Coordinates of C-alpha atoms in Angstrom, one line a residue:
X196 CA 25.3 -51.7 -24.9
X197 CA 21.6 -50.6 -25.0
X198 CA 19.2 -53.1 -26.4
X199 CA 16.9 -51.4 -29.0
X200 CA 15.0 -54.6 -30.0
X201 CA 11.8 -53.4 -28.2
X202 CA 12.0 -49.8 -29.4
X203 CA 10.4 -48.9 -32.7
X204 CA 12.5 -47.4 -35.4
X205 CA 12.6 -43.7 -35.3
X206 CA 11.6 -43.6 -31.6
X207 CA 13.4 -42.0 -28.7
X208 CA 16.7 -43.9 -28.2
X209 CA 19.3 -41.2 -27.3
X210 CA 21.0 -41.6 -30.7
X211 CA 22.3 -38.3 -32.2
X212 CA 19.5 -38.1 -34.7
X213 CA 16.5 -35.8 -34.8
X214 CA 13.1 -37.5 -34.5
X215 CA 10.8 -35.8 -37.1
X216 CA 8.3 -38.7 -37.2
X217 CA 4.6 -38.3 -36.4
X218 CA 5.2 -38.1 -32.6
X219 CA 7.9 -35.5 -33.1
X220 CA 5.7 -33.3 -35.3
X221 CA 2.8 -33.7 -32.8
X222 CA 5.0 -32.5 -29.9
X223 CA 6.2 -29.5 -31.9
X224 CA 2.6 -28.6 -32.8
X225 CA 1.6 -28.9 -29.1
X226 CA 4.5 -26.6 -28.2
X227 CA 3.6 -23.9 -30.7
X228 CA -0.1 -24.0 -29.9
X229 CA 0.3 -23.9 -26.2
X230 CA 2.9 -21.1 -26.4
X231 CA 0.5 -19.0 -28.5
X232 CA -2.4 -19.8 -26.1
X233 CA -0.3 -19.0 -23.0
X234 CA 1.2 -15.8 -24.3
X235 CA -2.2 -14.6 -25.3
X236 CA -3.4 -15.2 -21.8
X237 CA -0.4 -13.4 -20.3
X238 CA -0.9 -10.4 -22.5
X239 CA -4.5 -10.2 -21.4
X240 CA -3.5 -10.6 -17.8
X241 CA -1.0 -7.8 -18.1
X242 CA -3.5 -5.5 -19.8
X243 CA -6.0 -6.2 -16.9
X244 CA -3.4 -5.9 -14.2
X245 CA -5.2 -2.9 -12.6
X246 CA -8.3 -5.0 -11.7
X247 CA -8.2 -5.4 -7.9
X248 CA -8.5 -9.2 -7.9
X249 CA -5.6 -9.5 -10.4
X250 CA -3.4 -6.8 -8.8
X251 CA -3.4 -8.5 -5.4
X252 CA -2.0 -11.7 -7.1
X253 CA 1.2 -9.8 -8.0
X254 CA 1.2 -10.0 -11.8
X255 CA 4.9 -9.4 -12.0
X256 CA 5.8 -12.5 -9.9
X257 CA 3.1 -14.6 -11.6
X258 CA 4.4 -13.6 -15.1
X259 CA 8.0 -14.3 -14.1
X260 CA 7.2 -17.8 -12.7
X261 CA 5.1 -18.7 -15.7
X262 CA 7.7 -17.6 -18.2
X263 CA 10.5 -19.4 -16.2
X264 CA 8.6 -22.6 -16.2
X265 CA 7.6 -22.2 -19.8
X266 CA 11.3 -22.2 -21.0
X267 CA 11.8 -25.6 -19.3
X268 CA 8.4 -26.8 -20.6
X269 CA 9.5 -26.1 -24.2
X270 CA 12.7 -28.0 -23.7
X271 CA 10.7 -30.9 -22.3
X272 CA 8.2 -31.0 -25.1
X273 CA 11.0 -31.0 -27.8
X274 CA 13.0 -33.6 -25.8
X275 CA 11.7 -36.4 -28.0
X276 CA 12.6 -34.4 -31.2
X277 CA 16.2 -33.6 -30.1
X278 CA 16.8 -37.3 -29.1
X279 CA 20.5 -37.8 -28.3
X280 CA 21.3 -34.2 -29.5
X281 CA 20.2 -32.9 -26.1
X282 CA 23.6 -32.5 -24.4
X283 CA 23.9 -34.2 -21.1
X284 CA 25.9 -31.3 -19.6
X285 CA 23.2 -28.8 -20.6
X286 CA 20.5 -31.0 -19.1
X287 CA 22.5 -31.2 -15.8
X288 CA 22.6 -27.4 -15.4
X289 CA 18.9 -27.1 -16.3
X290 CA 17.9 -29.8 -13.8
X291 CA 20.3 -28.7 -11.1
X292 CA 19.6 -25.0 -11.0
X293 CA 17.0 -23.7 -13.5
X294 CA 14.1 -26.2 -12.8
X295 CA 14.3 -26.0 -9.0
X296 CA 14.5 -22.2 -9.2
X297 CA 11.4 -22.2 -11.5
X298 CA 9.5 -24.4 -9.1
X299 CA 10.5 -22.2 -6.2
X300 CA 9.3 -19.1 -8.0
X301 CA 5.9 -20.8 -8.5
X302 CA 5.7 -21.6 -4.8
X303 CA 6.6 -18.0 -4.0
X304 CA 3.6 -17.0 -6.2
X305 CA 1.5 -19.6 -4.5
X306 CA 2.3 -18.2 -1.0
X307 CA 0.9 -14.8 -2.1
X308 CA -2.6 -16.0 -1.0
X309 CA -1.4 -16.8 2.5
X310 CA 0.5 -13.6 2.8
X311 CA -2.4 -11.4 1.5
X312 CA -4.9 -13.2 3.8
X313 CA -2.7 -12.5 6.9
X314 CA -2.1 -8.8 6.0
X315 CA -5.8 -8.2 5.4
X316 CA -6.8 -10.0 8.6
X317 CA -4.3 -7.8 10.5
X318 CA -5.8 -4.8 8.8
X319 CA -9.2 -5.9 9.9
X320 CA -8.2 -6.4 13.5
X321 CA -6.4 -3.1 13.7
X322 CA -8.3 -0.7 11.4
X323 CA -7.3 2.4 13.3
X324 CA -3.6 1.7 13.2
X325 CA -1.7 3.6 10.4
X326 CA -1.1 1.0 7.7
X327 CA 2.1 2.5 6.3
X328 CA 4.8 0.7 4.4
X329 CA 7.5 0.1 6.9
X330 CA 11.1 -0.7 6.7
X331 CA 13.6 -1.5 9.4
X332 CA 16.6 0.7 9.3
X333 CA 18.7 -0.4 12.2
X334 CA 22.1 -1.7 11.3
X335 CA 24.0 -4.9 12.2
X336 CA 22.6 -8.2 13.4
X337 CA 19.9 -6.6 15.4
X338 CA 18.6 -5.0 12.2
X339 CA 18.6 -8.3 10.4
X340 CA 16.7 -10.0 13.2
X341 CA 14.2 -7.2 13.1
X342 CA 13.8 -7.5 9.3
X343 CA 13.2 -11.3 9.7
X344 CA 10.7 -10.8 12.6
X345 CA 8.7 -8.2 10.8
X346 CA 8.8 -9.9 7.4
X347 CA 5.7 -11.7 6.2
X348 CA 5.7 -15.3 4.8
X349 CA 6.1 -14.0 1.2
X350 CA 9.2 -12.0 2.1
X351 CA 10.6 -15.0 4.0
X352 CA 9.9 -17.2 1.0
X353 CA 11.8 -14.8 -1.3
X354 CA 14.8 -15.0 1.2
X355 CA 14.6 -18.8 1.2
X356 CA 14.6 -18.9 -2.6
X357 CA 17.7 -16.6 -2.7
X358 CA 19.6 -18.7 -0.2
X359 CA 18.5 -21.9 -1.9
X360 CA 19.7 -20.7 -5.3
X361 CA 23.1 -19.7 -3.9
X362 CA 23.5 -23.1 -2.3
X363 CA 22.3 -24.9 -5.4
X364 CA 24.8 -23.1 -7.6
X365 CA 27.7 -23.9 -5.2
X366 CA 26.7 -27.6 -5.0
X367 CA 26.1 -27.9 -8.7
X368 CA 29.5 -26.4 -9.6
X369 CA 31.3 -28.6 -7.1
X370 CA 29.7 -31.8 -8.4
X371 CA 30.2 -30.8 -12.0
X372 CA 34.0 -30.3 -11.6
X373 CA 34.5 -33.3 -9.3
X374 CA 32.7 -35.8 -11.5
X375 CA 34.2 -37.3 -14.7
X376 CA 30.8 -37.9 -16.2
X377 CA 30.6 -34.4 -17.7
X378 CA 34.3 -34.0 -18.8
X379 CA 37.6 -35.8 -18.9
X380 CA 38.9 -34.5 -15.6
X381 CA 37.7 -35.0 -12.0
X382 CA 38.2 -37.3 -9.0
X383 CA 35.1 -39.4 -9.0
X384 CA 32.8 -41.5 -11.3
X385 CA 33.7 -42.6 -14.8
X386 CA 32.8 -41.1 -18.1
X387 CA 30.2 -43.1 -20.0
X388 CA 27.7 -42.9 -22.8
X389 CA 24.7 -40.4 -23.0
X390 CA 22.5 -42.8 -21.0
X391 CA 25.0 -43.4 -18.2
X392 CA 25.7 -39.7 -18.0
X393 CA 22.1 -39.2 -16.9
X394 CA 22.2 -41.7 -14.1
X395 CA 24.1 -41.5 -10.8
X396 CA 24.5 -39.6 -7.6
X397 CA 25.3 -36.4 -9.4
X398 CA 21.6 -35.9 -10.1
X399 CA 20.5 -36.4 -6.4
X400 CA 20.9 -32.7 -5.4
X401 CA 18.5 -31.7 -8.3
X402 CA 15.9 -34.2 -7.0
X403 CA 16.5 -33.0 -3.5
X404 CA 15.8 -29.4 -4.2
X405 CA 12.7 -30.2 -6.3
X406 CA 11.4 -32.4 -3.5
X407 CA 11.9 -29.6 -0.9
X408 CA 9.8 -27.1 -2.9
X409 CA 7.3 -29.6 -4.3
X410 CA 6.8 -32.1 -1.4
X411 CA 7.8 -29.9 1.5
X412 CA 6.9 -26.3 1.0
X413 CA 3.9 -27.1 -1.3
X414 CA 1.9 -29.2 1.2
X415 CA 2.8 -26.7 3.9
X416 CA 1.1 -24.0 2.0
X417 CA -1.9 -26.3 1.4
X418 CA -2.2 -26.8 5.1
X419 CA -1.9 -23.1 6.0
X420 CA -4.6 -22.0 3.5
X421 CA -7.1 -24.7 4.5
X422 CA -9.3 -22.2 6.4
X423 CA -9.2 -19.5 3.7
X424 CA -12.5 -19.2 1.8
X425 CA -12.0 -16.4 -0.8
X426 CA -14.4 -15.4 -3.5
X427 CA -11.8 -15.2 -6.2
X428 CA -11.1 -19.0 -6.5
X429 CA -7.6 -18.1 -5.5
X430 CA -7.5 -20.9 -3.0
X431 CA -8.6 -23.4 -5.6
X432 CA -6.0 -22.0 -8.0
X433 CA -3.2 -22.3 -5.4
X434 CA -4.3 -25.9 -4.5
X435 CA -4.4 -27.0 -8.1
X436 CA -1.0 -25.4 -8.9
X437 CA 0.6 -27.3 -6.0
X438 CA -1.2 -30.6 -6.4
X439 CA -0.5 -30.8 -10.2
X440 CA 3.2 -30.4 -9.6
X441 CA 3.4 -33.4 -7.2
X442 CA 3.4 -36.4 -9.7
X443 CA 6.1 -35.1 -12.0
X444 CA 9.3 -35.9 -10.0
X445 CA 8.3 -39.5 -8.9
X446 CA 7.2 -40.4 -12.4
X447 CA 10.5 -39.1 -13.9
X448 CA 12.5 -41.1 -11.5
X449 CA 10.4 -44.2 -12.1
X450 CA 10.7 -43.8 -15.9
X451 CA 14.5 -43.5 -15.6
X452 CA 15.2 -46.5 -13.4
X453 CA 12.3 -48.9 -13.8
X454 CA 12.4 -51.4 -16.7
X455 CA 8.6 -51.3 -16.8
X456 CA 8.8 -47.9 -18.5
X457 CA 11.1 -49.0 -21.2
X458 CA 8.5 -49.2 -24.0
X459 CA 6.8 -46.0 -22.8
X460 CA 10.1 -44.1 -22.9
X461 CA 10.5 -44.8 -26.6
X462 CA 7.6 -42.4 -27.4
X463 CA 7.4 -40.4 -24.1
X464 CA 10.9 -39.7 -22.7
X465 CA 11.3 -39.5 -18.9
X466 CA 11.5 -35.7 -18.6
X467 CA 8.2 -35.3 -20.4
X468 CA 6.4 -36.5 -17.3
X469 CA 6.9 -33.0 -16.0
X470 CA 4.9 -31.5 -18.9
X471 CA 1.2 -32.2 -17.8
X472 CA 1.8 -30.7 -14.3
X473 CA 3.7 -27.7 -15.6
X474 CA 1.0 -26.9 -18.2
X475 CA -1.7 -27.2 -15.5
X476 CA 0.2 -24.9 -13.2
X477 CA 0.5 -22.3 -16.0
X478 CA -3.1 -22.6 -16.9
X479 CA -4.6 -22.0 -13.4
X480 CA -2.1 -19.1 -12.8
X481 CA -3.0 -17.3 -16.0
X482 CA -6.5 -18.2 -16.8
X483 CA -8.3 -18.4 -13.5
X484 CA -7.9 -14.6 -13.0
X485 CA -9.1 -14.0 -16.6
X486 CA -12.2 -16.2 -16.0
X487 CA -13.0 -14.0 -13.0
X488 CA -12.4 -10.9 -15.0
X489 CA -15.0 -12.1 -17.5
X490 CA -17.4 -12.9 -14.7
X491 CA -16.8 -9.5 -13.1
X492 CA -17.5 -7.7 -16.3
X493 CA -20.8 -9.6 -16.6
X494 CA -21.7 -8.7 -13.0
X495 CA -20.8 -5.1 -13.6
X496 CA -23.0 -5.0 -16.7
X497 CA -25.9 -6.3 -14.7
X498 CA -25.3 -3.8 -12.0
X499 CA -25.1 -0.9 -14.4
X500 CA -28.3 -2.1 -16.0
X501 CA -29.9 -2.1 -12.6
X502 CA -28.7 1.4 -12.0
X503 CA -30.2 2.6 -15.3
X504 CA -33.5 0.8 -14.4
X505 CA -33.4 2.5 -11.0
X506 CA -32.9 5.9 -12.5
X507 CA -35.9 5.4 -14.8
X508 CA -38.0 4.3 -11.9
X509 CA -36.8 7.2 -9.8
X510 CA -37.7 9.7 -12.5
X511 CA -41.2 8.2 -12.6
X512 CA -41.5 8.4 -8.8
X513 CA -41.1 4.6 -8.5
X514 CA -38.8 2.5 -6.4
X515 CA -35.6 0.6 -7.4
X516 CA -36.2 -2.7 -9.2
X517 CA -33.3 -5.1 -9.0
X518 CA -34.8 -8.0 -11.1
X519 CA -31.8 -7.6 -13.4
X520 CA -29.6 -8.2 -10.3
X521 CA -31.4 -11.2 -8.8
X522 CA -34.2 -13.4 -10.1
X523 CA -36.9 -13.6 -7.4
X524 CA -39.8 -15.0 -9.3
X525 CA -40.5 -17.6 -6.7
X526 CA -40.9 -15.1 -3.9
X527 CA -44.0 -13.2 -2.9
X528 CA -44.3 -9.5 -3.3
X529 CA -43.1 -8.6 0.3
X530 CA -40.0 -10.8 0.0
X531 CA -39.2 -9.5 -3.4
X532 CA -39.3 -5.9 -2.1
X533 CA -37.1 -6.9 0.8
X534 CA -34.5 -8.4 -1.5
X535 CA -34.6 -5.3 -3.7
X536 CA -33.9 -3.2 -0.6
X537 CA -31.1 -5.4 0.7
X538 CA -29.2 -5.3 -2.7
X539 CA -29.8 -1.5 -3.1
X540 CA -27.3 1.3 -2.7
X541 CA -29.1 2.7 0.3
X542 CA -28.7 -0.6 2.1
X543 CA -24.9 -0.3 1.7
X544 CA -24.9 3.3 2.9
X545 CA -27.0 2.3 6.0
X546 CA -24.5 -0.5 6.8
X547 CA -21.5 1.9 6.4
X548 CA -23.2 4.6 8.5
X549 CA -24.2 2.3 11.4
X550 CA -22.1 -0.8 11.8
X551 CA -19.8 -2.0 9.0
X552 CA -17.9 -4.6 11.1
X553 CA -19.4 -7.6 9.4
X554 CA -19.0 -6.1 5.9
X555 CA -15.3 -5.3 6.8
X556 CA -14.8 -8.9 7.9
X557 CA -16.2 -10.2 4.6
X558 CA -14.2 -7.8 2.5
X559 CA -10.9 -8.5 4.4
X560 CA -11.1 -12.3 4.8
X561 CA -12.9 -13.3 1.6
X562 CA -12.4 -10.6 -1.0
X563 CA -9.1 -9.1 0.4
X564 CA -10.4 -5.5 -0.1
X565 CA -10.8 -4.5 3.5
X566 CA -9.0 -1.2 2.8
X567 CA -12.0 0.0 1.0
X568 CA -14.4 -0.4 3.9
X569 CA -11.8 1.0 6.3
X570 CA -11.4 4.1 4.1
X571 CA -15.1 4.7 3.9
X572 CA -15.6 4.4 7.6
X573 CA -12.6 6.7 8.3
X574 CA -14.0 9.3 5.9
X575 CA -17.3 9.0 7.7
X576 CA -15.7 9.5 11.1
X577 CA -13.7 12.5 9.8
X578 CA -16.8 14.2 8.4
X579 CA -18.6 13.6 11.7
X580 CA -15.7 15.2 13.6
X581 CA -15.9 18.2 11.2
X582 CA -19.6 18.5 11.8
X583 CA -19.2 18.4 15.6
X584 CA -16.6 21.0 15.6
X585 CA -18.4 23.2 13.1
X586 CA -21.6 22.9 15.2
X587 CA -19.9 24.1 18.3
X588 CA -20.2 27.5 20.1
X589 CA -20.1 30.4 17.6
X590 CA -20.1 28.0 14.7
X591 CA -16.7 29.4 13.7
X592 CA -13.8 27.0 13.5
X593 CA -10.7 28.1 15.3
X594 CA -7.3 27.9 13.6
X595 CA -6.2 25.0 16.0
X596 CA -9.4 23.0 15.2
X597 CA -8.9 23.6 11.5
X598 CA -5.3 22.5 11.7
X599 CA -6.3 19.4 13.7
X600 CA -8.8 18.4 11.1
X601 CA -6.2 19.0 8.4
X602 CA -3.7 16.7 10.3
X603 CA -6.4 14.0 10.6
X604 CA -7.2 14.3 6.9
X605 CA -3.5 14.1 6.0
X606 CA -3.2 11.0 8.2
X607 CA -6.1 9.4 6.4
X608 CA -4.5 10.3 3.0
X609 CA -1.1 8.9 3.8
X610 CA -2.5 5.8 5.6
X611 CA -5.2 4.8 3.0
X612 CA -4.7 6.6 -0.3
X613 CA -1.0 7.5 -0.9
X614 CA 0.7 5.0 -3.2
X615 CA 4.0 5.4 -1.4
X616 CA 3.0 5.1 2.2
X617 CA -0.3 3.1 2.4
X618 CA 0.2 -0.6 2.6
X619 CA -3.1 -1.1 0.8
X620 CA -3.9 2.1 -1.1
X621 CA -7.5 2.4 -2.3
X622 CA -8.0 2.5 -6.1
X623 CA -9.4 5.8 -7.2
X624 CA -9.4 7.9 -10.4
X625 CA -6.2 9.6 -11.3
X626 CA -7.7 13.1 -11.3
X627 CA -9.1 12.5 -7.8
X628 CA -5.8 11.1 -6.6
X629 CA -3.8 14.0 -8.0
X630 CA -6.1 16.6 -6.3
X631 CA -5.6 14.9 -3.0
X632 CA -1.9 14.6 -3.6
X633 CA -1.6 18.3 -4.2
X634 CA -3.6 19.0 -1.1
X635 CA -1.3 17.0 1.3
X636 CA 2.1 16.6 -0.4
X637 CA 3.0 20.2 -0.8
X638 CA 6.8 20.0 -1.0
X639 CA 9.5 17.6 -2.1
X640 CA 11.2 17.5 1.4
X641 CA 8.6 15.1 2.8
X642 CA 8.4 17.0 6.1
X643 CA 4.6 17.1 6.2
X644 CA 4.4 13.4 5.3
X645 CA 7.0 12.4 7.8
X646 CA 5.3 14.2 10.7
X647 CA 1.9 12.8 9.9
X648 CA 2.9 9.1 9.4
X649 CA 5.6 8.8 12.0
X650 CA 5.3 11.7 14.4
X651 CA 7.1 9.9 17.2
X652 CA 9.7 7.9 15.2
X653 CA 13.3 8.5 16.2
X654 CA 14.7 7.3 12.9
X655 CA 12.9 7.6 9.6
X656 CA 14.3 6.6 6.3
X657 CA 13.1 8.2 3.1
X658 CA 13.9 6.9 -0.3
X659 CA 12.4 6.2 -3.7
X660 CA 10.1 3.3 -4.1
X661 CA 10.3 1.5 -7.5
X662 CA 7.8 -1.3 -6.6
X663 CA 4.6 0.7 -6.7
X664 CA 1.4 -0.3 -8.5
X665 CA 0.8 1.8 -11.5
X666 CA -1.8 4.6 -11.6
X667 CA -2.3 6.5 -14.8
X668 CA -1.3 10.2 -14.5
X669 CA -0.1 9.6 -11.0
X670 CA 3.1 7.6 -11.2
X671 CA 5.7 7.2 -8.5
X672 CA 8.1 9.5 -10.4
X673 CA 5.6 12.4 -10.1
X674 CA 4.9 11.8 -6.5
X675 CA 8.4 11.8 -5.1
X676 CA 9.5 10.4 -1.8
X677 CA 8.5 7.4 0.3
X678 CA 8.8 7.5 4.1
X679 CA 9.1 4.4 6.2
X680 CA 9.3 3.8 10.0
X681 CA 11.5 1.7 12.1
X682 CA 9.2 -0.4 14.1
X683 CA 6.1 -2.1 12.6
X684 CA 4.9 -3.4 15.9
X685 CA 5.1 -0.2 17.9
X686 CA 1.9 1.1 19.5
X687 CA -0.2 3.2 17.3
X688 CA 0.7 6.9 17.7
X689 CA -1.7 9.1 19.6
X690 CA -3.3 12.3 18.2
X691 CA -1.2 13.9 15.5
X692 CA 0.8 16.9 16.5
X693 CA -0.2 20.3 15.2
X694 CA 1.9 21.2 12.2
X695 CA 3.2 24.6 11.3
X696 CA 2.6 24.1 7.6
X697 CA 0.0 26.5 6.1
X698 CA -3.3 24.9 5.3
X699 CA -3.8 25.1 1.6
X700 CA -6.8 26.8 0.0
X701 CA -9.7 24.6 -0.9
X702 CA -9.5 22.5 2.3
X703 CA -13.0 21.8 3.4
X704 CA -15.4 19.1 4.4
X705 CA -15.7 17.9 0.7
X706 CA -12.1 17.1 0.0
X707 CA -12.7 13.3 0.2
X708 CA -16.0 13.3 -1.6
X709 CA -14.6 12.3 -5.0
X710 CA -12.5 9.5 -3.5
X711 CA -15.4 8.4 -1.3
X712 CA -17.8 8.1 -4.2
X713 CA -15.2 6.3 -6.3
X714 CA -14.5 3.7 -3.6
X715 CA -18.2 3.4 -2.7
X716 CA -19.0 2.7 -6.3
X717 CA -16.5 -0.1 -6.4
X718 CA -17.8 -1.6 -3.1
X719 CA -21.3 -1.5 -4.4
X720 CA -20.5 -3.1 -7.8
X721 CA -18.0 -5.7 -6.6
X722 CA -18.4 -6.4 -2.9
X723 CA -22.0 -5.6 -1.7
X724 CA -23.9 -8.2 -3.7
X725 CA -21.3 -10.9 -2.8
X726 CA -21.6 -9.9 0.8
X727 CA -25.4 -10.3 0.8
X728 CA -25.2 -13.6 -1.1
X729 CA -22.6 -14.9 1.4
X730 CA -24.7 -13.8 4.3
X731 CA -27.8 -15.6 3.0
X732 CA -25.9 -18.7 2.0
X733 CA -24.4 -19.0 5.5
X734 CA -27.9 -18.7 6.9
X735 CA -29.2 -21.4 4.6
X736 CA -26.2 -23.7 5.4
X737 CA -26.8 -23.3 9.2
X738 CA -30.4 -24.3 8.6
X739 CA -31.8 -21.2 10.3
X740 CA -35.2 -19.9 9.3
X741 CA -35.7 -16.2 9.6
X742 CA -38.7 -15.3 11.7
X743 CA -40.9 -12.3 11.0
X744 CA -38.9 -10.3 13.6
X745 CA -35.5 -11.2 12.1
X746 CA -36.9 -10.3 8.7
X747 CA -37.9 -6.9 10.0
X748 CA -34.5 -6.4 11.6
X749 CA -32.7 -7.3 8.3
X750 CA -35.0 -5.0 6.4
X751 CA -34.3 -2.2 8.9
X752 CA -30.5 -2.8 8.5
X753 CA -30.3 -2.9 4.7
X754 CA -33.2 -0.7 3.6
X755 CA -35.1 2.5 4.2
X756 CA -38.6 3.7 3.7
X757 CA -37.4 6.9 2.2
X758 CA -37.1 6.7 -1.6
X759 CA -35.8 10.3 -1.8
X760 CA -32.9 9.5 0.5
X761 CA -31.9 6.5 -1.7
X762 CA -32.2 8.7 -4.7
X763 CA -29.9 11.4 -3.5
X764 CA -27.2 8.9 -2.7
X765 CA -27.4 7.1 -6.0
X766 CA -27.5 10.3 -8.0
X767 CA -24.3 11.5 -6.3
X768 CA -22.6 8.2 -7.0
X769 CA -23.5 8.2 -10.6
X770 CA -22.0 11.7 -11.0
X771 CA -18.6 10.4 -9.9
X772 CA -18.0 9.1 -13.4
X773 CA -16.3 6.0 -14.7
X774 CA -13.7 4.7 -12.2
X775 CA -10.4 3.0 -13.0
X776 CA -10.4 -0.8 -12.9

């Protein structure tokens, strides 16, 4: 018989009586306040889902993991109030299946950083390879092996979660029907009171699965992301989410089996030790991206203010002043001008025009937006090809040359812009996207798309894609068919074959101008200043002091003596209009 002599009256004691004392009311208040706070954050996160640094986190998976964990968190926070009215059988199913599944979902969300980093690094190392969404279509065991070999760590984690859930369900059902603790029939254990029901070997599989995901897979992710240094605090978010989930299980086990916790258990039941870690996991998942969204809005406001100031200076014949971008009061006049030039738009254009490899490395490895730099360089190269051909003998473009340029443009569209085929489609305005889509996706059969993306594939599977990011006025339903190829690791195809499709009217050198300006605007407002800051910070950390020669080289790389050249580029960018987040 349980001794209640040390437990205050009205405290948690597993009796079938609700605890509506001061502690119970406090726990209910905390539950309501936290739920309102969390759901407000989730709504804001969903509304801002088109922001690049939020979209790459997979909002759907993050929302699912947060809501799954929140259901269990509510049950934990009202555990004290329910007292002995919390059925042992119900708790068994929650602990054996639901909680391990929720933790596994969180780890799947945590592994997204590692997966994104790997994909962006591969994109950086192979920028000229078509980055199409691929799908293995071979049948049988060979096809399954191919799928597993080509899958990233995120896809493998999803498979592991699915297999784990199936095994958990089988084991949980077997234990439930074999043990007499949960009902009158069975072949092992003895039926006891509500406290004895919550102790015994029947609960070991639940602890085992939680330990696998918390103490096995979690530290593995921490080890794998140790060398990632992103600008989104995503690594910090992932690390906090994993570390905060570690103490819960050991504390719950200690509270259930150690007599030292007996007095504490009267006001803080054992399962409630999960609550602090779960709340912290939810907080970093939901509110870290929202904090960055606020900071990005502030940075964008400063940038637009600088653009307005630049335009005023331009109209007066002056030069760009970026004091609103960076405070340089401690620098002399020459150094101030150098910093203005380095943060200016023309500096970005010079880098993209000459050598964008370092900018691509930063965007891919730290901001995870390498597709933007690749798209801009591909458009640059395509325009240069157009100019070379057009400047040839006779200055008249032959039909074969025009068709070749059209094929190259289509390859660029399907590899970097199209929502259905590009692995990392650039984010552009809907009207610009629709115009390009009409130019290159001219019939529902997908023949043009198939020939461009997989000209040498023996087996191509076309089907609808329901997992596409949303784009206003250019949804997947309006676009049509997704084409995928069989071998992701096959050598990149050579020059595209000449197609028999008629080249549509309006195809000229300017077809990518709108998309180029849109992407360049995003790079300038979100990536460029960070890149310059990171470059200078790395230089300071290494203790290097720039000589007058290196200063001149940096200024030559990031700036130009021609104010009119800078003006024309900026003016064209401002005409592109407000871009989508």
